Short mmCIF file of the C-alpha atoms (twelve columns), coordinates in Angstrom:
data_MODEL
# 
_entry.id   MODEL 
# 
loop_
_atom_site.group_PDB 
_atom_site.id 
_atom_site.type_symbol 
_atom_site.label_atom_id 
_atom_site.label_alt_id 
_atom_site.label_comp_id 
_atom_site.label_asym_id 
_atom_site.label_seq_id 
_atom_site.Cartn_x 
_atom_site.Cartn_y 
_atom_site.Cartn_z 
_atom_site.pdbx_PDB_model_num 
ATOM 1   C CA . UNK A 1   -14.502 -0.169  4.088   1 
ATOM 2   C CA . UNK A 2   -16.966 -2.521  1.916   1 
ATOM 3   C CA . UNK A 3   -17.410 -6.237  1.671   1 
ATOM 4   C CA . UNK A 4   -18.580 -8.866  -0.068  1 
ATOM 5   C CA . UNK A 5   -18.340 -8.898  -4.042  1 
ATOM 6   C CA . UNK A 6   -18.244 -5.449  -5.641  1 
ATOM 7   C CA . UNK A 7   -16.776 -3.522  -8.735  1 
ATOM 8   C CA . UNK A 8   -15.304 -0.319  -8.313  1 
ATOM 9   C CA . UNK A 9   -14.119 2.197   -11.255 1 
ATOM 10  C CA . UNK A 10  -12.696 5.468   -11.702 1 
ATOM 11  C CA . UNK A 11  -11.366 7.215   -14.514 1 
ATOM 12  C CA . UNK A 12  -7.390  9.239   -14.013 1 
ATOM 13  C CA . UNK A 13  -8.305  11.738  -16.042 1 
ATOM 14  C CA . UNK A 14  -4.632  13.776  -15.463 1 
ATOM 15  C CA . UNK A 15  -0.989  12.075  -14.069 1 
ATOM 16  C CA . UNK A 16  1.527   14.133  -13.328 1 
ATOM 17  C CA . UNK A 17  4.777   12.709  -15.196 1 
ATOM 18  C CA . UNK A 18  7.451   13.547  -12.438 1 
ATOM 19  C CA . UNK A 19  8.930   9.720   -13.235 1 
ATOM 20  C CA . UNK A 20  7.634   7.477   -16.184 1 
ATOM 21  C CA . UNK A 21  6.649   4.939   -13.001 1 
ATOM 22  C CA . UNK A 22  4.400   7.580   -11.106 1 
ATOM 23  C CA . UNK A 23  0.868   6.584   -11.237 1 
ATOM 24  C CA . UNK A 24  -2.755  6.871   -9.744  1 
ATOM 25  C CA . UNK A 25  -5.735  4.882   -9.821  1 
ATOM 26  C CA . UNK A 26  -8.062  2.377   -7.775  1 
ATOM 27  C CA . UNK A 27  -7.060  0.182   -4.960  1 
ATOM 28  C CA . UNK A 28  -8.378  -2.190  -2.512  1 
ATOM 29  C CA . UNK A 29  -6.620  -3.283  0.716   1 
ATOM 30  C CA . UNK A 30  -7.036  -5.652  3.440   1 
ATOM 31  C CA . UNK A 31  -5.444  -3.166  5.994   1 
ATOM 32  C CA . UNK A 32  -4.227  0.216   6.317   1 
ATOM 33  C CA . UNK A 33  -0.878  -1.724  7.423   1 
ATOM 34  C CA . UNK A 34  2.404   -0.839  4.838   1 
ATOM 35  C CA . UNK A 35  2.454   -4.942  3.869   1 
ATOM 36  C CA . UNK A 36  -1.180  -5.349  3.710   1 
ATOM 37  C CA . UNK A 37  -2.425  -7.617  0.639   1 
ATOM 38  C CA . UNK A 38  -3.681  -5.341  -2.240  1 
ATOM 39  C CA . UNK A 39  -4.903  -4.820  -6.011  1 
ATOM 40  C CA . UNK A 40  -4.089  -1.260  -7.897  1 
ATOM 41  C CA . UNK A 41  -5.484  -1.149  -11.072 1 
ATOM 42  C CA . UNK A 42  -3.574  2.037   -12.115 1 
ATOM 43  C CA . UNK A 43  -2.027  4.072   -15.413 1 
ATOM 44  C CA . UNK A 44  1.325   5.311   -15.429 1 
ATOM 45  C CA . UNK A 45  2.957   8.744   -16.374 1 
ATOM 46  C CA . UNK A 46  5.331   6.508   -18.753 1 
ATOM 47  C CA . UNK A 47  4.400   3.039   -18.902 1 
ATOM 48  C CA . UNK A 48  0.494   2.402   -19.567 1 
ATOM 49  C CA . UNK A 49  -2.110  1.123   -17.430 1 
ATOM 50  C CA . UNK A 50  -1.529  -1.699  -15.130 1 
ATOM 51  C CA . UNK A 51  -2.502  -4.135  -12.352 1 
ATOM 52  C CA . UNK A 52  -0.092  -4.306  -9.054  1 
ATOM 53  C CA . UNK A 53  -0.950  -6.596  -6.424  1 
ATOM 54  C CA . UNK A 54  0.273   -8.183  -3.350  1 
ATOM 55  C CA . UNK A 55  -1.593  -11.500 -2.563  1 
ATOM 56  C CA . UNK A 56  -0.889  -12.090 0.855   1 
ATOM 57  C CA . UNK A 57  -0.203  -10.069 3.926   1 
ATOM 58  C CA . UNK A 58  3.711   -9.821  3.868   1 
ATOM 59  C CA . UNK A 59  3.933   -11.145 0.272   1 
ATOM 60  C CA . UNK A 60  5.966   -9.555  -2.768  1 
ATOM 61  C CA . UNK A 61  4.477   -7.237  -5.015  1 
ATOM 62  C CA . UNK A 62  4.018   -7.964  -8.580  1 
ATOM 63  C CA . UNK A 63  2.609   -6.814  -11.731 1 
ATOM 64  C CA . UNK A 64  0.413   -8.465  -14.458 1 
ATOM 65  C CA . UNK A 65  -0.982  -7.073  -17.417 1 
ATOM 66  C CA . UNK A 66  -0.221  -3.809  -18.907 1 
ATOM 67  C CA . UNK A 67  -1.847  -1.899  -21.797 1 
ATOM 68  C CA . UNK A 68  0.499   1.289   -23.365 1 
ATOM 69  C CA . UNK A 69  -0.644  4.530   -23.447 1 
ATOM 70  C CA . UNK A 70  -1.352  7.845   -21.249 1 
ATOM 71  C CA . UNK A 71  -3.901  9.017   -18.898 1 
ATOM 72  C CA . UNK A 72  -7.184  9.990   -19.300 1 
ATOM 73  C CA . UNK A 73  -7.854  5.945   -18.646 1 
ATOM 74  C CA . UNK A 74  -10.761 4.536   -17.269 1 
ATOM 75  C CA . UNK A 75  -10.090 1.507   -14.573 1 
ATOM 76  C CA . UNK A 76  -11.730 -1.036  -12.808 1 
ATOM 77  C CA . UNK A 77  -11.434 -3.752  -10.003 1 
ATOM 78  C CA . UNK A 78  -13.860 -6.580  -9.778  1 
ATOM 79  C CA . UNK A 79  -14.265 -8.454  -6.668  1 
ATOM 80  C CA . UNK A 80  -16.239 -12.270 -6.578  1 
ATOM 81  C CA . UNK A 81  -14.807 -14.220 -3.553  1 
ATOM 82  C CA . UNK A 82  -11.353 -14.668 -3.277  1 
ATOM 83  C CA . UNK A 83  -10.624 -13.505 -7.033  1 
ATOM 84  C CA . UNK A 84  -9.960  -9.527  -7.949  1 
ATOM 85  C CA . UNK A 85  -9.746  -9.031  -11.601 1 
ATOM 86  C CA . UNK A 86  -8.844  -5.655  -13.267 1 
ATOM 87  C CA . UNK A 87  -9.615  -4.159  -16.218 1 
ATOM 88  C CA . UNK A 88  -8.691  -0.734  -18.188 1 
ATOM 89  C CA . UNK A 89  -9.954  1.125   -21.366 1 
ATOM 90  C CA . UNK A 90  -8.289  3.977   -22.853 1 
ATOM 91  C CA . UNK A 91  -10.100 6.959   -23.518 1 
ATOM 92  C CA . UNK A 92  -12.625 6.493   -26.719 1 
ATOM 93  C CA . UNK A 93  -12.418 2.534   -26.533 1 
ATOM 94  C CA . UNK A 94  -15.438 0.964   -26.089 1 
ATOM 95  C CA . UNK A 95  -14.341 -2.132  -24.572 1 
ATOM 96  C CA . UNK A 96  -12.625 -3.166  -21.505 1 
ATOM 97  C CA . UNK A 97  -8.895  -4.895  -21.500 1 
ATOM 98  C CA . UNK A 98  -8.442  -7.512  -19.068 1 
ATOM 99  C CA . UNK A 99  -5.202  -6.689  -16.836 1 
ATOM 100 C CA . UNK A 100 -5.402  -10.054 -14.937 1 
ATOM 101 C CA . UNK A 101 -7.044  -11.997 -11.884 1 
ATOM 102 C CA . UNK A 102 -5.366  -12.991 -8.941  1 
ATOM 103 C CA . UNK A 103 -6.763  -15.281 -6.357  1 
ATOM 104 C CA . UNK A 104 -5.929  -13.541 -2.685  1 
ATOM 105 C CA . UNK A 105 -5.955  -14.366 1.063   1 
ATOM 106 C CA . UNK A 106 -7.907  -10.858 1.933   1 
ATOM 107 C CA . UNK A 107 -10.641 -11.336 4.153   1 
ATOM 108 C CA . UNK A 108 -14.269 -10.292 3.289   1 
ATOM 109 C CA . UNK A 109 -14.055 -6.702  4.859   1 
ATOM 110 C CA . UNK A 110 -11.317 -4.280  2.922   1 
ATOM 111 C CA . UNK A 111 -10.801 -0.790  2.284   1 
ATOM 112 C CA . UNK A 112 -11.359 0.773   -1.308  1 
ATOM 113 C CA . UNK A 113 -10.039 4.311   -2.522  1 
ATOM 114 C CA . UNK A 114 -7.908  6.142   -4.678  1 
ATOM 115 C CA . UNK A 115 -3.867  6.274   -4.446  1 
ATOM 116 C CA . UNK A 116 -1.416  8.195   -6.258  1 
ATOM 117 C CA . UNK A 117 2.616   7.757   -6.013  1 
ATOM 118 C CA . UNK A 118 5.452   9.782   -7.306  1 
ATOM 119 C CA . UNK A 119 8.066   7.459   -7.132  1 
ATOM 120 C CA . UNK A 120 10.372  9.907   -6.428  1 
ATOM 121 C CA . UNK A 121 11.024  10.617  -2.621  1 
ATOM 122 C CA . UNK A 122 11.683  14.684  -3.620  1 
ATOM 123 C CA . UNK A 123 8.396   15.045  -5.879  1 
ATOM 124 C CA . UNK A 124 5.091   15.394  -4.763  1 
ATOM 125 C CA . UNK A 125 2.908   13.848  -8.041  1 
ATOM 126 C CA . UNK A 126 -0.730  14.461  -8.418  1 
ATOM 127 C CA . UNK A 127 -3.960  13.331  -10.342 1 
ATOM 128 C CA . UNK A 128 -7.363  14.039  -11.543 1 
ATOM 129 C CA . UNK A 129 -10.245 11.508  -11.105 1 
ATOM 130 C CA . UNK A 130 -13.544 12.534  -12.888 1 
ATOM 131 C CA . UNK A 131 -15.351 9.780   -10.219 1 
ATOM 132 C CA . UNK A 132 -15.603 6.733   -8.244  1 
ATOM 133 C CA . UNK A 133 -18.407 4.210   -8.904  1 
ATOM 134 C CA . UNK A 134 -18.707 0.974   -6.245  1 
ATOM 135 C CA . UNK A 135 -21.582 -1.159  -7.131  1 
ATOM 136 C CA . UNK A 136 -22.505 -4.082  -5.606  1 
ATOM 137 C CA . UNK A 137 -21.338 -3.536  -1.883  1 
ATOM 138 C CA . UNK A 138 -23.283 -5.625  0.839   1 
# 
């Protein structure tokens, strides 16, 4: 669990591609709870990278931003007050791509990790992450 404002980043340097929609990457979450408010900052076996969120507890999903192209990407979540933003950067680029901001409901204390899906429910899917970098936690 962290608080506070932070920025957390990982590189996927490997995605399985056992559907083009099964990804890996960096999330945050308000609870451990299956409708918990959350931002994924994430790349794709078949779509790019991308930022998935759920602003409120109990809230619909959605999706903003996405840069194509394949893993090994390089990800990060920003966190000042209420806003996440996310950002990705394909391998060799030198500059982050803004993936969007979203203003949330979470409350100061969330968990941060990893989090890799199939999306298929008869495929296990896994990834490589060369690291995880949080700065900033208070």
């Amino acid at each position: 669990r962290s608080s506070g404002d932070f920025d957390v980043e990982t590189v996927v340097r490997r995605l399985d591609a056992v559907q083009a929609w099964t990804k890996a990457g960096i999330m945050i979450r308000e609870s451990l709870h299956p409708g918990s408010a959350h931002a994924f900052a994430l790349v794709s076996s078949g779509k790019g990278a991308a930022f998935q969120y759920r602003a409120a507890n109990g809230g619909t999903s959605a999706q903003a931003g996405i840069i194509p192209g394949l893993a090994p990407f390089r990800l990060r979540l920003s966190r000042r007050g209420a806003q996440i933003s996310a950002f990705a950067r394909a391998e060799g680029a030198t500059t982050w791509q803004p993936l969007g901001t979203i203003t949330t409901t979470m409350g100061s204390s969330i968990y941060v990790g990893m989090a890799v899906t199939s999306h298929d429910v008869t495929r296990a899917a896994s990834a490589t992450f060369d690291f995880i970098a949080i700065t900033g936690i208070s």
